[in-house]
C-alpha positions as semicolon CSV with decimal commas, in nm:
position;residue;x (nm);y (nm);z (nm)
1;V;5,397;-0,486;0,775
2;Q;5,672;-0,287;0,610
3;Y;5,663;-0,035;0,895
4;L;5,710;-0,316;1,146
5;V;6,012;-0,436;0,951
6;L;6,163;-0,090;0,924
7;A;6,096;0,005;1,284
8;H;6,205;-0,318;1,453
9;S;6,442;-0,518;1,232
10;A;6,754;-0,374;1,393
11;Q;6,649;-0,544;1,718
12;R;6,457;-0,830;1,551
13;P;6,670;-0,968;1,265
14;E;6,410;-1,240;1,198
15;L;6,208;-0,964;1,027
16;L;6,477;-0,916;0,762
17;D;6,412;-1,239;0,571
18;N;6,228;-1,208;0,240
19;V;5,941;-1,435;0,345
20;G;5,631;-1,235;0,250
21;N;5,376;-1,029;0,436
22;I;5,192;-1,313;0,606
23;A;5,507;-1,468;0,748
24;L;5,627;-1,125;0,860
25;L;5,297;-1,064;1,038
26;L;5,333;-1,394;1,222
27;R;5,696;-1,324;1,306
28;S;5,598;-0,981;1,437
29;A;5,343;-1,147;1,663
30;A;5,595;-1,408;1,779
31;A;5,833;-1,124;1,865
32;G;5,562;-0,959;2,076
33;L;5,532;-0,657;1,849
34;I;5,163;-0,715;1,770
35;D;4,883;-0,926;1,911
36;A;4,888;-1,283;1,772
37;A;4,512;-1,302;1,719
38;L;4,519;-0,973;1,531
39;A;4,812;-1,094;1,320
40;D;4,604;-1,397;1,224
41;R;4,305;-1,178;1,134
42;V;4,516;-0,947;0,920
43;A;4,689;-1,242;0,752
44;Q;4,348;-1,382;0,662
45;A;4,239;-1,040;0,535
46;Y;4,548;-1,031;0,313
47;R;4,464;-1,376;0,177
48;D;4,107;-1,263;0,111
49;Y;4,221;-0,948;-0,068
50;R;4,464;-1,143;-0,286
51;R;4,208;-1,413;-0,368
52;R;3,953;-1,150;-0,464
53;Q;4,207;-0,962;-0,674
54;H;4,318;-1,276;-0,856
55;T;3,961;-1,383;-0,927
56;L;3,872;-1,043;-1,068
57;R;4,177;-1,036;-1,291
58;L;4,125;-1,391;-1,414
59;N;3,774;-1,283;-1,513
60;D;3,921;-0,993;-1,712
61;A;3,796;-0,726;-1,473
62;R;3,948;-0,395;-1,565
63;Y;3,975;-0,288;-1,200
64;A;4,002;-0,495;-0,885
65;R;3,724;-0,309;-0,704
66;V;3,433;-0,440;-0,504
67;P;3,161;-0,274;-0,294
68;P;3,318;-0,170;0,040
69;Q;3,065;-0,362;0,250
70;Q;3,190;-0,691;0,102
71;L;3,526;-0,645;0,275
72;A;3,421;-0,469;0,597
73;E;3,558;-0,740;0,828
74;Q;3,893;-0,744;0,654
75;R;3,914;-0,364;0,653
76;D;3,835;-0,355;1,026
77;A;4,121;-0,594;1,102
78;V;4,369;-0,392;0,896
79;T;4,248;-0,066;1,049
80;L;4,292;-0,205;1,400
81;L;4,647;-0,316;1,320
82;W;4,721;0,024;1,168
83;R;4,598;0,200;1,481
84;Q;4,790;-0,025;1,717
85;V;5,116;-0,001;1,524
86;L;5,117;0,354;1,395
87;Q;4,931;0,535;1,670
88;S;5,097;0,376;1,971
């Protein structure tokens, strides 16, 4: 998300607002920089990561770590976005 802001905000000033990662993903999709369905998937992955992290911390977990297979779908969405944005 930060790369999208840095790479495109000169031409897309709507990316300069301090609105958070999810809103910036959706704005990037609206600007045609990334696929809208993928933006939705990555936004949901972000929500899932944050929810998991908050739950672990509220339960006094020392580290916010889970078995990788529990987040495979989320990781796949983020990896696809990474490939499309950084390897294009």
